[in-house]
CSV table of C-alpha atoms and ligand atoms in Angstrom, one decimal:
chain,number,residue,atom,x,y,z
R,1,MET,CA,18.3,-7.9,10.9
R,2,GLN,CA,20.5,-8.9,8.3
R,3,ARG,CA,23.4,-6.1,8.3
R,4,GLU,CA,23.7,-6.7,11.8
R,5,GLY,CA,23.7,-10.4,11.8
R,6,ALA,CA,20.2,-11.0,13.9
R,7,LEU,CA,18.9,-13.5,11.3
R,8,LYS,CA,19.5,-16.9,12.0
R,9,ILE,CA,17.7,-18.8,9.1
R,10,PRO,CA,17.0,-17.4,5.4
R,11,VAL,CA,13.8,-15.5,4.8
R,12,ILE,CA,11.7,-15.5,1.8
R,13,ALA,CA,10.5,-11.3,0.9
R,14,ALA,CA,7.8,-12.6,0.3
R,15,ASN,CA,6.6,-9.3,0.0
R,16,ASN,CA,9.2,-8.6,-2.9
R,17,ALA,CA,7.5,-10.8,-5.2
R,18,ARG,CA,5.9,-9.1,-8.2
R,19,CYS,CA,2.7,-11.7,-7.8
R,20,LYS,CA,2.1,-9.7,-4.1
R,21,GLN,CA,3.1,-6.0,-4.8
R,22,LEU,CA,1.7,-5.9,-8.0
R,23,PHE,CA,-1.8,-6.4,-6.7
R,24,ASP,CA,-2.1,-7.4,-3.2
R,25,ASN,CA,-0.5,-4.1,-2.5
R,26,ARG,CA,-1.7,-2.6,-5.5
R,27,TYR,CA,-5.5,-3.6,-6.0
R,28,GLY,CA,-6.4,-5.6,-3.2
R,29,THR,CA,-5.4,-2.6,-0.7
R,30,GLY,CA,-6.5,0.1,-3.1
R,31,GLN,CA,-10.2,-1.3,-3.5
R,32,SER,CA,-10.7,-2.5,0.1
R,33,THR,CA,-9.4,0.7,1.4
R,34,LEU,CA,-11.6,2.5,-0.4
R,35,THR,CA,-14.4,0.4,0.3
R,36,ALA,CA,-13.9,0.4,3.9
R,37,VAL,CA,-13.9,4.2,4.4
R,38,MET,CA,-16.6,4.1,2.0
R,39,SER,CA,-18.8,2.2,5.0
R,40,ALA,CA,-16.9,3.1,8.0
R,41,THR,CA,-18.4,7.1,7.3
R,42,ASN,CA,-21.0,6.4,4.7
R,43,LEU,CA,-19.9,9.4,3.2
R,44,LEU,CA,-19.2,10.5,-0.5
R,45,ILE,CA,-15.5,10.5,-2.0
R,46,ALA,CA,-16.2,12.1,-5.1
R,47,GLY,CA,-15.5,15.5,-4.5
R,48,LYS,CA,-13.2,15.4,-1.7
R,49,THR,CA,-9.7,16.3,-1.7
R,50,THR,CA,-7.7,12.9,-0.8
R,51,VAL,CA,-4.0,13.0,0.4
R,52,VAL,CA,-2.3,9.9,-0.3
R,53,ALA,CA,1.1,9.6,1.6
R,54,GLY,CA,3.7,7.2,0.0
R,55,TYR,CA,3.2,6.5,-3.4
R,56,GLY,CA,5.0,2.7,-3.4
R,57,TRP,CA,2.6,0.0,-4.7
R,58,THR,CA,0.3,1.0,-2.0
R,59,GLY,CA,0.2,4.5,-2.1
R,60,ARG,CA,-0.2,4.1,-6.3
R,61,GLY,CA,-3.1,1.5,-5.8
R,62,LEU,CA,-4.6,4.2,-3.0
R,63,ALA,CA,-4.7,7.0,-5.5
R,64,PHE,CA,-5.9,5.5,-8.6
R,65,TYR,CA,-9.1,4.0,-6.8
R,66,ALA,CA,-9.7,7.3,-4.6
R,67,ARG,CA,-9.3,9.2,-8.4
R,68,GLY,CA,-11.3,6.5,-9.8
R,69,PHE,CA,-14.6,7.3,-7.1
R,70,GLY,CA,-14.1,10.9,-8.2
R,71,ALA,CA,-11.8,12.2,-5.3
R,72,ARG,CA,-9.1,15.1,-6.2
R,73,VAL,CA,-5.8,13.4,-5.2
R,74,ILE,CA,-3.0,15.1,-3.5
R,75,VAL,CA,0.3,12.1,-3.3
R,76,VAL,CA,2.8,13.0,-0.9
R,77,GLU,CA,6.5,11.4,-1.3
R,78,VAL,CA,10.2,11.5,0.0
R,79,ASP,CA,11.5,9.6,-2.4
R,80,PRO,CA,11.7,12.2,-6.4
R,81,VAL,CA,11.6,9.5,-8.7
R,82,LYS,CA,8.2,8.5,-7.0
R,83,ALA,CA,7.0,11.7,-7.0
R,84,LEU,CA,7.5,12.5,-10.4
R,85,GLU,CA,6.0,9.7,-11.4
R,86,ALA,CA,2.8,10.9,-9.1
R,87,LEU,CA,2.9,14.1,-11.1
R,88,ALA,CA,3.2,11.8,-14.2
R,89,ASP,CA,0.0,10.1,-13.3
R,90,GLY,CA,-1.9,13.3,-13.1
R,91,PHE,CA,-1.9,13.9,-9.5
R,92,ALA,CA,-0.8,16.7,-7.3
R,93,VAL,CA,2.3,16.5,-5.4
R,94,MET,CA,3.3,18.5,-2.3
R,95,SER,CA,4.6,18.0,1.4
R,96,LEU,CA,2.1,17.2,4.1
R,97,ALA,CA,2.6,20.7,5.4
R,98,GLU,CA,1.5,21.8,2.5
R,99,ALA,CA,-1.5,19.2,2.0
R,100,ALA,CA,-2.2,19.2,5.5
R,101,PRO,CA,-5.0,21.9,5.6
R,102,LEU,CA,-6.0,20.9,1.9
R,103,GLY,CA,-7.1,17.3,2.9
R,104,ASP,CA,-10.6,15.9,3.5
R,105,LEU,CA,-9.4,12.7,3.4
R,106,PHE,CA,-5.4,11.3,4.9
R,107,LEU,CA,-4.6,7.9,3.6
R,108,THR,CA,-1.2,6.7,4.9
R,109,ALA,CA,0.5,4.0,3.1
R,110,THR,CA,4.7,4.5,3.6
R,111,GLY,CA,5.5,1.7,5.8
R,112,SER,CA,6.8,4.6,8.4
R,113,ILE,CA,6.2,5.7,11.5
R,114,GLY,CA,4.8,9.2,12.7
R,115,VAL,CA,3.7,10.3,9.4
R,116,LEU,CA,0.6,12.2,10.6
R,117,ARG,CA,1.6,13.9,13.4
R,118,ARG,CA,0.7,16.5,15.8
R,119,GLU,CA,2.1,19.7,13.3
R,120,HIS,CA,-1.0,18.4,10.4
R,121,PHE,CA,-3.4,17.9,12.9
R,122,GLN,CA,-3.0,21.4,13.9
R,123,ARG,CA,-3.4,22.7,10.4
R,124,MET,CA,-5.8,19.9,9.4
R,125,LYS,CA,-9.8,21.2,8.3
R,126,ASP,CA,-13.1,20.6,10.5
R,127,GLY,CA,-14.3,17.5,9.9
R,128,ALA,CA,-10.9,15.7,8.2
R,129,LEU,CA,-11.0,11.9,8.3
R,130,LEU,CA,-7.4,9.9,8.7
R,131,ALA,CA,-6.8,6.3,7.8
R,132,ASN,CA,-3.8,3.9,7.4
R,133,ALA,CA,-3.7,1.2,5.0
R,134,GLY,CA,0.6,1.1,5.5
R,135,ASN,CA,2.3,0.0,8.5
R,136,TYR,CA,-0.1,-1.2,11.3
R,137,ALA,CA,-1.1,1.2,14.0
R,138,HIS,CA,2.5,3.5,13.5
R,139,GLU,CA,2.0,5.6,10.7
R,140,ILE,CA,-1.0,8.0,11.9
R,141,ASP,CA,0.3,9.6,15.7
R,142,VAL,CA,-2.4,8.7,17.4
R,143,PRO,CA,-1.0,9.2,21.0
R,144,ALA,CA,-0.6,12.8,20.1
R,145,LEU,CA,-3.8,13.7,18.5
R,146,ARG,CA,-5.2,12.5,21.5
R,147,GLN,CA,-2.9,15.0,23.6
R,148,LEU,CA,-4.1,17.5,21.4
R,149,ALA,CA,-8.1,16.7,22.0
R,150,ARG,CA,-10.2,17.7,24.6
R,151,GLU,CA,-13.2,15.3,23.2
R,152,GLU,CA,-13.2,11.6,21.9
R,153,ARG,CA,-16.0,9.5,21.5
R,154,GLU,CA,-17.1,7.1,19.0
R,155,VAL,CA,-19.4,8.5,16.1
R,156,ARG,CA,-19.3,5.7,14.2
R,157,ARG,CA,-18.2,2.2,14.4
R,158,HIS,CA,-15.1,2.6,13.4
R,159,VAL,CA,-14.8,6.3,13.6
R,160,THR,CA,-13.2,8.3,16.7
R,161,GLU,CA,-14.1,11.8,16.5
R,162,TYR,CA,-11.3,13.8,18.8
R,163,VAL,CA,-12.7,17.7,19.4
R,164,LEU,CA,-8.9,19.5,19.7
R,165,ARG,CA,-8.5,22.5,21.7
R,166,ASP,CA,-9.6,24.9,18.9
R,167,GLY,CA,-13.1,23.0,18.6
R,168,HIS,CA,-11.6,21.6,15.1
R,169,ARG,CA,-13.1,17.9,14.8
R,170,LEU,CA,-11.1,15.2,13.8
R,171,HIS,CA,-12.4,12.0,12.8
R,172,LEU,CA,-10.0,8.7,12.9
R,173,LEU,CA,-10.6,5.6,11.2
R,174,ALA,CA,-10.1,1.6,13.0
R,175,GLN,CA,-7.7,3.5,15.5
R,176,GLY,CA,-5.1,4.1,13.0
R,177,ALA,CA,-4.9,0.1,12.9
R,178,LEU,CA,-4.8,-0.9,8.9
R,179,VAL,CA,-8.7,0.3,7.8
R,180,ASN,CA,-9.0,-2.2,4.9
R,181,ILE,CA,-8.7,-5.3,7.4
R,182,VAL,CA,-10.3,-3.4,10.4
R,183,ALA,CA,-13.0,-1.8,8.8
R,184,SER,CA,-14.1,-4.5,5.7
R,185,ASP,CA,-13.4,-7.5,4.6
R,186,GLY,CA,-9.8,-7.1,4.0
R,187,HIS,CA,-8.9,-8.3,0.0
R,188,PRO,CA,-10.8,-9.6,-2.2
R,189,VAL,CA,-10.6,-13.2,-2.4
R,190,GLU,CA,-8.5,-13.2,-5.6
R,191,ILE,CA,-6.0,-11.3,-4.7
R,192,MET,CA,-5.6,-13.5,-1.0
R,193,ASP,CA,-5.2,-16.4,-4.2
R,194,LEU,CA,-2.4,-15.0,-5.4
R,195,SER,CA,-0.7,-13.7,-2.0
R,196,PHE,CA,-1.2,-17.2,-0.2
R,197,SER,CA,0.0,-18.6,-3.1
R,198,VAL,CA,3.4,-17.1,-3.1
R,199,GLN,CA,4.1,-17.5,0.4
R,200,ALA,CA,2.9,-21.6,0.1
R,201,LEU,CA,5.5,-21.8,-2.4
R,202,ALA,CA,8.4,-19.7,-0.8
R,203,VAL,CA,7.7,-21.9,1.9
R,204,HIS,CA,7.9,-25.0,-0.3
R,205,TYR,CA,11.0,-23.4,-1.6
R,206,LEU,CA,12.6,-22.9,1.4
R,207,ALA,CA,12.1,-26.6,2.5
R,208,GLN,CA,13.4,-28.0,-0.8
R,209,HIS,CA,16.5,-25.8,-0.4
R,210,ALA,CA,17.2,-26.1,3.0
R,211,ASP,CA,20.6,-27.1,3.1
R,212,GLU,CA,22.6,-25.0,0.8
R,213,LEU,CA,20.6,-21.7,1.6
R,214,LYS,CA,22.5,-19.4,4.0
R,215,PRO,CA,20.5,-17.2,6.7
R,216,GLY,CA,19.7,-14.1,5.2
R,217,VAL,CA,16.8,-12.7,2.9
R,218,VAL,CA,16.4,-14.7,-0.6
R,219,PRO,CA,14.5,-12.9,-2.9
R,220,LEU,CA,11.6,-15.2,-4.3
R,221,PRO,CA,12.7,-17.1,-7.5
R,222,ASP,CA,11.5,-15.3,-10.6
R,223,GLU,CA,9.8,-19.1,-11.3
R,224,ILE,CA,7.8,-19.3,-8.9
R,225,ASP,CA,6.3,-15.9,-9.6
R,226,PHE,CA,6.3,-17.0,-13.2
R,227,ALA,CA,4.3,-20.8,-12.5
R,228,ILE,CA,1.7,-19.0,-10.3
R,229,ALA,CA,1.3,-16.1,-13.0
R,230,ARG,CA,0.8,-18.5,-15.2
R,231,THR,CA,-1.7,-20.7,-13.1
R,232,ARG,CA,-4.0,-18.2,-12.9
R,233,LEU,CA,-3.9,-16.6,-16.6
R,234,GLU,CA,-5.2,-20.3,-17.3
R,235,LEU,CA,-7.8,-20.2,-15.2
R,236,LEU,CA,-8.8,-17.2,-17.1
R,237,GLY,CA,-8.4,-18.8,-20.3
R,238,VAL,CA,-5.6,-16.3,-21.3
R,239,ARG,CA,-3.2,-17.7,-23.9
R,240,LEU,CA,0.3,-15.8,-23.5
R,241,GLU,CA,2.2,-15.2,-26.4
R,242,LYS,CA,5.7,-17.5,-26.9
R,243,THR,CA,8.7,-16.0,-28.1
R,244,THR,CA,10.1,-17.4,-31.6
R,245,ALA,CA,13.7,-19.2,-31.8
R,246,GLU,CA,14.7,-16.3,-34.1
R,247,GLN,CA,13.7,-13.6,-31.2
R,248,GLU,CA,15.3,-16.0,-28.7
R,249,ALA,CA,18.7,-15.7,-30.5
R,250,TYR,CA,17.9,-12.0,-31.0
R,251,GLN,CA,17.3,-11.2,-27.3
R,252,GLN,CA,20.3,-13.0,-26.7
R,253,SER,CA,23.0,-11.3,-28.7
R,254,TRP,CA,24.5,-8.4,-29.0
R,255,ARG,CA,24.5,-9.1,-33.1
R,256,GLU,CA,22.4,-7.5,-35.6
R,257,PRO,CA,21.0,-9.7,-37.4
G,1,NAD,N1,-3.9,-2.4,4.2
G,1,NAD,C1,-2.7,-3.8,3.9
G,1,NAD,O1,-3.9,-4.8,3.3
G,1,NAD,C2,-1.6,-4.0,3.1
G,1,NAD,C3,-1.4,-4.3,1.8
G,1,NAD,C4,0.3,-4.1,1.3
G,1,NAD,C5,0.8,-3.6,2.2
G,1,NAD,N2,0.5,-3.1,3.1
G,1,NAD,C6,1.6,-2.3,3.9
G,1,NAD,O2,2.0,-1.0,2.9
G,1,NAD,C7,3.2,-0.3,3.3
G,1,NAD,C8,3.7,0.3,2.2
G,1,NAD,O3,3.4,-0.7,1.2
G,1,NAD,P1,4.6,-0.7,-0.2
G,1,NAD,O4,4.2,-2.1,-0.6
G,1,NAD,O5,3.5,0.7,-1.1
G,1,NAD,O6,6.1,0.0,-0.2
G,1,NAD,P2,6.7,0.6,-0.8
G,1,NAD,O7,8.2,1.0,-0.4
G,1,NAD,O8,6.7,0.3,-2.2
G,1,NAD,O9,6.1,2.2,-0.7
G,1,NAD,C9,6.6,3.1,0.4
G,1,NAD,C10,6.3,4.6,-0.5
G,1,NAD,O10,6.4,5.3,0.7
G,1,NAD,C11,7.3,6.5,0.6
G,1,NAD,N3,7.8,7.1,2.0
G,1,NAD,C12,8.7,6.3,2.9
G,1,NAD,N4,8.2,7.3,3.5
G,1,NAD,C13,7.6,8.5,3.6
G,1,NAD,C14,7.0,9.7,4.2
G,1,NAD,N5,7.2,10.1,5.6
G,1,NAD,N6,6.0,10.5,3.8
G,1,NAD,C15,5.6,10.2,2.6
G,1,NAD,N7,6.1,9.5,1.7
G,1,NAD,C16,7.1,8.1,2.2
G,1,NAD,C17,8.5,5.6,-0.4
G,1,NAD,O11,9.3,6.6,-1.1
G,1,NAD,C18,7.9,4.8,-0.8
G,1,NAD,O12,7.4,5.1,-2.0
G,1,NAD,C19,4.0,-1.1,4.6
G,1,NAD,O13,4.2,-0.7,5.8
G,1,NAD,C20,2.7,-2.3,3.9
G,1,NAD,O14,2.7,-3.4,5.0
G,1,NAD,C21,-0.8,-2.6,3.7
């Protein structure tokens, strides 16, 4: 919108705040997505090959929580650096075409559209589970799944079974919408404390600086992220280390002391 001049007001990208991404996207979505899959299906995660599409903050959370529950995790990425990071984190990395016949559970968190689509559905195992934790209802191509299916029925609450023409069954959770919100309680409250603090303080900042801000995307000032994290740490009784005057001077200078 900014590029095309369509953005008429200043907007803070609250999602990009560190107190949002590092906690809500990673730990909140990681925990609540796995608990949603477990409660919707009543199946075991341990031993399941779990394919995570997207290794951003959300995908990292999904991959680590799935591994914590005993899954074998495969990561699918388009960004070479993130793919390398996933490898270094100990996950298998491959294309979705390669992962499609291997996965028992597929989790999408790319923020994009049509990530799991016809060509993948056709190669998946009988009984594979599909769930989205990323971009609303667009990451799994549900219309294509419907077209491929000869039967569709709700086998459990939040689990729709699609019987493909060759008899393979695929199980879609929460109709392809955000599984952790639809089929579970969403993020834990400690996570929402942080996310709502980001949003509330972002609005406060916009109101305070309304006269000087121009239309466009405004980053959340670091001081707001720091203030939120500091408050949480204080509540947890955790003390921060302070830099000494000598360290401060050293870090500001290029000269050897
Ligand atoms: N379910 C929830 O409660 C919840 C919470 C936070 C964020 N989200 C959503 O999760 C999505 C991802 O957020 P994020 O913060 O992790 O974003 P991000 O930009 O950090 O990560 C997205 C990753 O997906 C990768 N990617 C893009 N297209 C891909 C494709 N076709 N195949 C494989 N990988 C691909 C990108 O390279 C990137 O690494 C967003 O849509 C966001 O709104 C959901």
